[in-house]
CSV table of N, CA and C in Angstrom, one decimal:
chain,number,residue,atom,x,y,z
A,434,MET,N,108.1,121.5,116.5
A,434,MET,CA,106.9,122.1,117.0
A,434,MET,C,105.7,121.3,116.6
A,435,ASP,N,104.7,121.2,117.5
A,435,ASP,CA,103.5,120.6,117.3
A,435,ASP,C,102.6,121.5,116.5
A,436,VAL,N,101.4,121.0,116.1
A,436,VAL,CA,100.5,121.8,115.3
A,436,VAL,C,100.1,123.0,116.0
A,437,ASP,N,99.9,122.9,117.3
A,437,ASP,CA,99.4,124.1,118.1
A,437,ASP,C,100.5,125.0,118.5
A,438,GLY,N,101.7,124.8,118.0
A,438,GLY,CA,102.8,125.7,118.3
A,438,GLY,C,103.6,125.3,119.6
A,439,THR,N,103.2,124.3,120.3
A,439,THR,CA,104.0,123.9,121.4
A,439,THR,C,105.2,123.0,121.0
A,440,LYS,N,106.2,123.0,121.8
A,440,LYS,CA,107.3,122.2,121.4
A,440,LYS,C,107.0,120.7,121.6
A,441,TYR,N,107.3,119.9,120.6
A,441,TYR,CA,107.0,118.5,120.6
A,441,TYR,C,108.3,117.8,121.0
A,442,ASP,N,108.2,116.9,122.0
A,442,ASP,CA,109.4,116.1,122.5
A,442,ASP,C,109.4,114.8,121.8
A,443,TYR,N,110.1,114.6,120.7
A,443,TYR,CA,110.2,113.4,120.0
A,443,TYR,C,110.7,112.3,120.8
A,444,ALA,N,111.9,112.6,121.5
A,444,ALA,CA,112.5,111.5,122.2
A,444,ALA,C,111.6,111.0,123.4
A,445,GLN,N,110.9,111.9,124.0
A,445,GLN,CA,109.9,111.5,125.0
A,445,GLN,C,108.8,110.6,124.4
A,446,ALA,N,108.3,111.0,123.3
A,446,ALA,CA,107.2,110.2,122.6
A,446,ALA,C,107.7,108.8,122.3
A,447,VAL,N,109.0,108.7,121.8
A,447,VAL,CA,109.5,107.4,121.5
A,447,VAL,C,109.6,106.6,122.8
A,448,LYS,N,110.2,107.2,123.8
A,448,LYS,CA,110.4,106.6,125.1
A,448,LYS,C,109.0,106.0,125.7
A,449,GLU,N,107.9,106.8,125.5
A,449,GLU,CA,106.6,106.4,126.0
A,449,GLU,C,106.0,105.4,125.1
A,450,GLY,N,106.6,105.1,124.0
A,450,GLY,CA,106.1,104.0,123.1
A,450,GLY,C,105.0,104.6,122.1
A,451,MET,N,104.9,105.9,122.0
A,451,MET,CA,103.9,106.5,121.1
A,451,MET,C,104.5,106.6,119.7
A,452,LEU,N,105.8,106.6,119.5
A,452,LEU,CA,106.4,106.7,118.2
A,452,LEU,C,107.5,105.6,118.0
A,453,ARG,N,107.7,105.1,116.8
A,453,ARG,CA,108.7,104.2,116.5
A,453,ARG,C,110.0,105.0,116.2
A,454,MET,N,111.1,104.4,116.5
A,454,MET,CA,112.4,105.0,116.1
A,454,MET,C,112.4,105.0,114.6
A,455,GLY,N,113.1,105.9,114.0
A,455,GLY,CA,113.2,106.0,112.6
A,455,GLY,C,112.0,106.7,112.0
A,456,SER,N,112.3,107.7,111.3
A,456,SER,CA,111.2,108.5,110.7
A,456,SER,C,111.5,108.5,109.1
A,457,ILE,N,110.6,109.1,108.4
A,457,ILE,CA,110.8,109.3,107.0
A,457,ILE,C,110.8,110.8,106.8
A,458,ILE,N,111.6,111.2,105.8
A,458,ILE,CA,111.6,112.7,105.4
A,458,ILE,C,111.2,112.7,103.9
A,459,PHE,N,110.2,113.6,103.6
A,459,PHE,CA,109.8,113.9,102.3
A,459,PHE,C,110.4,115.2,101.9
A,460,VAL,N,111.0,115.3,100.7
A,460,VAL,CA,111.5,116.5,100.1
A,460,VAL,C,110.7,116.6,98.8
A,461,GLU,N,109.9,117.7,98.6
A,461,GLU,CA,109.1,117.9,97.5
A,461,GLU,C,109.4,119.2,96.8
A,462,TYR,N,109.4,119.2,95.4
A,462,TYR,CA,109.6,120.3,94.7
A,462,TYR,C,109.2,120.1,93.2
A,463,ARG,N,109.1,121.2,92.4
A,463,ARG,CA,108.9,121.1,91.0
A,463,ARG,C,110.0,121.8,90.3
A,464,ILE,N,110.5,121.2,89.3
A,464,ILE,CA,111.6,121.7,88.6
A,464,ILE,C,111.1,122.4,87.2
A,465,GLU,N,111.9,123.2,86.7
A,465,GLU,CA,111.6,123.9,85.4
A,465,GLU,C,111.8,122.9,84.3
A,466,PRO,N,110.9,122.7,83.4
A,466,PRO,CA,111.0,121.8,82.3
A,466,PRO,C,112.3,121.9,81.5
A,467,GLU,N,112.7,123.2,81.3
A,467,GLU,CA,113.9,123.4,80.5
A,467,GLU,C,115.2,123.0,81.2
A,468,LYS,N,115.1,122.7,82.5
A,468,LYS,CA,116.3,122.3,83.3
A,468,LYS,C,116.2,120.9,83.7
A,469,ARG,N,115.2,120.1,83.1
A,469,ARG,CA,115.0,118.7,83.4
A,469,ARG,C,116.3,117.9,83.2
A,470,GLU,N,117.0,118.0,82.1
A,470,GLU,CA,118.2,117.1,81.9
A,470,GLU,C,119.3,117.5,82.9
A,471,LEU,N,119.5,118.7,83.2
A,471,LEU,CA,120.5,119.1,84.2
A,471,LEU,C,120.1,118.5,85.5
A,472,TYR,N,118.9,118.7,85.9
A,472,TYR,CA,118.4,118.1,87.2
A,472,TYR,C,118.6,116.7,87.3
A,473,LEU,N,118.2,115.9,86.3
A,473,LEU,CA,118.2,114.4,86.3
A,473,LEU,C,119.7,114.0,86.3
A,474,THR,N,120.6,114.6,85.6
A,474,THR,CA,122.0,114.3,85.7
A,474,THR,C,122.5,114.5,87.1
A,475,HIS,N,122.2,115.6,87.7
A,475,HIS,CA,122.8,115.9,89.0
A,475,HIS,C,122.2,115.1,90.1
A,476,ILE,N,120.8,115.0,90.1
A,476,ILE,CA,120.2,114.2,91.1
A,476,ILE,C,120.7,112.7,91.1
A,477,ASN,N,120.9,112.2,89.9
A,477,ASN,CA,121.4,110.8,89.8
A,477,ASN,C,122.8,110.7,90.4
A,478,LYS,N,123.6,111.7,90.2
A,478,LYS,CA,125.0,111.7,90.8
A,478,LYS,C,124.9,111.8,92.3
A,479,LEU,N,124.0,112.6,92.8
A,479,LEU,CA,123.9,112.8,94.3
A,479,LEU,C,123.3,111.5,95.0
A,480,LEU,N,122.4,110.8,94.3
A,480,LEU,CA,121.7,109.7,94.9
A,480,LEU,C,122.3,108.4,94.5
A,481,GLN,N,123.3,108.4,93.7
A,481,GLN,CA,123.9,107.2,93.1
A,481,GLN,C,124.3,106.1,94.1
A,482,TYR,N,124.9,106.4,95.2
A,482,TYR,CA,125.3,105.5,96.2
A,482,TYR,C,124.5,105.5,97.5
A,483,LYS,N,123.4,106.1,97.5
A,483,LYS,CA,122.5,106.2,98.6
A,483,LYS,C,121.5,105.1,98.6
A,484,THR,N,121.3,104.4,99.7
A,484,THR,CA,120.4,103.3,99.7
A,484,THR,C,119.2,103.6,100.6
A,485,ASP,N,119.2,104.8,101.2
A,485,ASP,CA,118.1,105.1,102.1
A,485,ASP,C,117.2,106.2,101.5
A,486,VAL,N,117.1,106.3,100.2
A,486,VAL,CA,116.3,107.3,99.6
A,486,VAL,C,115.6,106.6,98.3
A,487,THR,N,114.4,107.0,98.1
A,487,THR,CA,113.7,106.7,96.8
A,487,THR,C,113.2,108.0,96.2
A,488,LEU,N,113.5,108.2,94.9
A,488,LEU,CA,113.0,109.4,94.1
A,488,LEU,C,111.8,109.0,93.3
A,489,TYR,N,110.8,109.9,93.5
A,489,TYR,CA,109.5,109.7,92.8
A,489,TYR,C,109.3,110.9,91.9
A,490,GLU,N,108.5,110.7,90.8
A,490,GLU,CA,108.1,111.8,89.9
A,490,GLU,C,106.6,111.6,89.8
A,491,GLY,N,105.9,112.8,89.9
A,491,GLY,CA,104.4,112.7,89.7
A,491,GLY,C,104.0,112.2,88.4
A,492,THR,N,103.1,111.2,88.5
A,492,THR,CA,102.6,110.6,87.2
A,492,THR,C,101.7,111.5,86.5
A,493,ASP,N,100.9,112.3,87.1
A,493,ASP,CA,100.1,113.3,86.4
A,493,ASP,C,100.6,114.7,86.5
A,494,GLN,N,101.7,114.9,87.1
A,494,GLN,CA,102.4,116.2,87.2
A,494,GLN,C,103.9,116.0,86.9
A,495,PRO,N,104.2,116.0,85.6
A,495,PRO,CA,105.6,115.8,85.3
A,495,PRO,C,106.4,117.0,85.8
A,496,ASN,N,107.7,116.6,86.2
A,496,ASN,CA,108.6,117.6,86.8
A,496,ASN,C,108.3,117.9,88.3
A,497,VAL,N,107.4,117.2,88.9
A,497,VAL,CA,107.2,117.4,90.3
A,497,VAL,C,107.8,116.1,90.9
A,498,PHE,N,108.8,116.3,91.8
A,498,PHE,CA,109.5,115.2,92.4
A,498,PHE,C,109.4,115.2,93.9
A,499,VAL,N,109.5,114.0,94.4
A,499,VAL,CA,109.5,113.7,95.9
A,499,VAL,C,110.6,112.8,96.2
A,500,GLU,N,111.5,113.2,97.1
A,500,GLU,CA,112.6,112.3,97.6
A,500,GLU,C,112.0,111.8,98.9
A,501,GLN,N,112.0,110.5,99.1
A,501,GLN,CA,111.6,109.9,100.4
A,501,GLN,C,112.8,109.2,101.0
A,502,TRP,N,113.2,109.8,102.1
A,502,TRP,CA,114.4,109.3,102.8
A,502,TRP,C,113.9,108.4,104.0
A,503,HIS,N,114.4,107.3,104.0
A,503,HIS,CA,113.9,106.2,104.9
A,503,HIS,C,114.7,106.1,106.2
A,504,ASP,N,114.0,105.7,107.3
A,504,ASP,CA,114.7,105.4,108.6
A,504,ASP,C,115.7,106.5,109.0
A,505,THR,N,115.2,107.7,109.1
A,505,THR,CA,115.9,108.9,109.5
A,505,THR,C,115.8,109.2,111.0
A,506,THR,N,116.6,110.1,111.5
A,506,THR,CA,116.5,110.6,112.8
A,506,THR,C,116.2,112.0,112.9
A,507,PRO,N,115.7,112.6,114.0
A,507,PRO,CA,115.5,114.0,114.1
A,507,PRO,C,116.8,114.8,113.7
A,508,GLN,N,117.9,114.4,114.1
A,508,GLN,CA,119.1,115.1,113.8
A,508,GLN,C,119.4,115.2,112.3
A,509,GLN,N,119.1,114.0,111.6
A,509,GLN,CA,119.3,114.0,110.1
A,509,GLN,C,118.3,115.0,109.5
A,510,TYR,N,117.1,115.0,110.0
A,510,TYR,CA,116.1,116.0,109.5
A,510,TYR,C,116.6,117.4,109.7
A,511,ALA,N,117.0,117.7,110.9
A,511,ALA,CA,117.5,119.1,111.1
A,511,ALA,C,118.7,119.4,110.2
A,512,ASP,N,119.6,118.5,110.0
A,512,ASP,CA,120.8,118.7,109.2
A,512,ASP,C,120.4,118.9,107.7
A,513,MET,N,119.4,118.1,107.3
A,513,MET,CA,118.9,118.2,105.9
A,513,MET,C,118.3,119.5,105.6
A,514,LYS,N,117.5,119.9,106.6
A,514,LYS,CA,116.8,121.3,106.4
A,514,LYS,C,117.9,122.4,106.3
A,515,ARG,N,118.8,122.3,107.3
A,515,ARG,CA,119.9,123.4,107.2
A,515,ARG,C,120.7,123.4,105.9
A,516,VAL,N,121.1,122.2,105.6
A,516,VAL,CA,121.9,122.1,104.3
A,516,VAL,C,121.1,122.5,103.1
A,517,ARG,N,119.9,122.0,103.0
A,517,ARG,CA,119.2,122.2,101.7
A,517,ARG,C,118.6,123.6,101.7
A,518,LEU,N,118.3,124.2,102.8
A,518,LEU,CA,117.6,125.5,102.8
A,518,LEU,C,118.5,126.7,103.1
A,519,GLN,N,119.6,126.5,103.8
A,519,GLN,CA,120.4,127.6,104.3
A,519,GLN,C,121.8,127.7,103.9
A,520,GLU,N,122.4,126.6,103.6
A,520,GLU,CA,123.8,126.5,103.3
A,520,GLU,C,124.1,126.3,101.8
A,521,GLN,N,125.3,126.7,101.4
A,521,GLN,CA,125.7,126.2,100.0
A,521,GLN,C,126.2,124.8,100.2
A,522,SER,N,125.8,124.0,99.2
A,522,SER,CA,126.2,122.6,99.2
A,522,SER,C,126.1,122.0,97.8
A,523,GLU,N,126.4,120.7,97.7
A,523,GLU,CA,126.3,120.0,96.5
A,523,GLU,C,124.8,120.0,96.0
A,524,TRP,N,123.9,120.3,96.8
A,524,TRP,CA,122.4,120.3,96.4
A,524,TRP,C,122.1,121.6,95.7
A,525,ASP,N,122.9,122.6,95.6
A,525,ASP,CA,122.6,123.9,95.0
A,525,ASP,C,122.2,123.7,93.5
A,526,VAL,N,122.7,122.8,92.8
A,526,VAL,CA,122.3,122.6,91.4
A,526,VAL,C,120.8,122.2,91.3
A,527,VAL,N,120.4,121.3,92.2
A,527,VAL,CA,119.0,120.9,92.3
A,527,VAL,C,118.2,122.1,92.6
A,528,THR,N,118.5,122.9,93.6
A,528,THR,CA,117.8,124.1,94.1
A,528,THR,C,117.7,125.1,92.9
A,529,ALA,N,118.7,125.2,92.1
A,529,ALA,CA,118.7,126.1,91.0
A,529,ALA,C,117.7,125.7,89.9
A,530,CYS,N,117.3,124.5,89.9
A,530,CYS,CA,116.3,124.0,88.9
A,530,CYS,C,114.9,124.2,89.3
A,531,ILE,N,114.7,124.7,90.6
A,531,ILE,CA,113.4,124.9,91.2
A,531,ILE,C,113.0,126.3,91.0
A,532,PRO,N,111.9,126.6,90.2
A,532,PRO,CA,111.4,128.0,90.2
A,532,PRO,C,111.1,128.5,91.6
A,533,GLY,N,111.7,129.5,92.0
A,533,GLY,CA,111.4,130.1,93.4
A,533,GLY,C,112.5,129.6,94.4
A,534,GLY,N,113.4,128.7,93.9
A,534,GLY,CA,114.5,128.2,94.8
A,534,GLY,C,114.0,127.6,96.1
A,535,THR,N,114.7,128.0,97.2
A,535,THR,CA,114.4,127.3,98.4
A,535,THR,C,113.0,127.6,99.0
A,536,ALA,N,112.4,128.7,98.5
A,536,ALA,CA,111.1,129.0,99.0
A,536,ALA,C,110.0,128.0,98.5
A,537,LYS,N,110.4,127.3,97.5
A,537,LYS,CA,109.5,126.3,96.8
A,537,LYS,C,110.0,124.9,97.1
A,538,LEU,N,111.0,124.7,97.9
A,538,LEU,CA,111.6,123.4,98.3
A,538,LEU,C,110.9,123.0,99.7
A,539,HIS,N,110.2,122.0,99.7
A,539,HIS,CA,109.4,121.6,100.9
A,539,HIS,C,110.0,120.4,101.5
A,540,ILE,N,110.3,120.4,102.9
A,540,ILE,CA,110.9,119.3,103.5
A,540,ILE,C,110.1,119.0,104.8
A,541,TRP,N,109.6,117.8,104.9
A,541,TRP,CA,108.8,117.4,106.1
A,541,TRP,C,109.3,116.1,106.6
A,542,GLU,N,109.2,115.9,108.0
A,542,GLU,CA,109.5,114.7,108.6
A,542,GLU,C,108.3,114.1,109.2
A,543,PHE,N,108.2,112.7,109.1
A,543,PHE,CA,107.1,112.0,109.6
A,543,PHE,C,107.6,110.8,110.4
A,544,ALA,N,106.9,110.6,111.6
A,544,ALA,CA,107.2,109.4,112.4
A,544,ALA,C,106.0,108.6,112.6
A,545,ALA,N,106.1,107.2,112.5
A,545,ALA,CA,105.0,106.3,112.7
A,545,ALA,C,104.6,106.4,114.1
A,546,ARG,N,103.2,106.5,114.3
A,546,ARG,CA,102.7,106.5,115.7
A,546,ARG,C,102.4,105.0,116.1
A,547,GLN,N,102.9,104.7,117.3
A,547,GLN,CA,102.7,103.4,117.9
A,547,GLN,C,101.2,103.2,118.4
A,548,ASP,N,100.7,104.4,118.9
A,548,ASP,CA,99.4,104.2,119.5
A,548,ASP,C,98.2,104.0,118.6
A,549,THR,N,98.5,104.1,117.3
A,549,THR,CA,97.4,104.0,116.3
A,549,THR,C,97.6,102.7,115.4
A,550,LEU,N,98.7,102.0,115.6
A,550,LEU,CA,99.0,100.9,114.8
A,550,LEU,C,98.8,99.6,115.4
């Protein structure tokens, strides 16, 4: 959906040269300080063999993390949202470290615009 609530056609925008193929996905959340070691152990296992993600921690906000997933597709974004927000998965341990659970797990997709670069 676009900001005004209309359906945004990602494929058409790419075709018209307004967007580049490959997006980035940001997953942002804060973990409970007392669950930090559990979180770090589990997230390191989950991301150990992944080359398309960078994990960041807030420098002035300890325990606030952002996963940046690189060169993703709209389908990967939809799958990630479904798995992380609706289904049981290997990510449940991470979600259990977030006060408020999935309600406080934020996932956004961004695509580079060709018409402004």
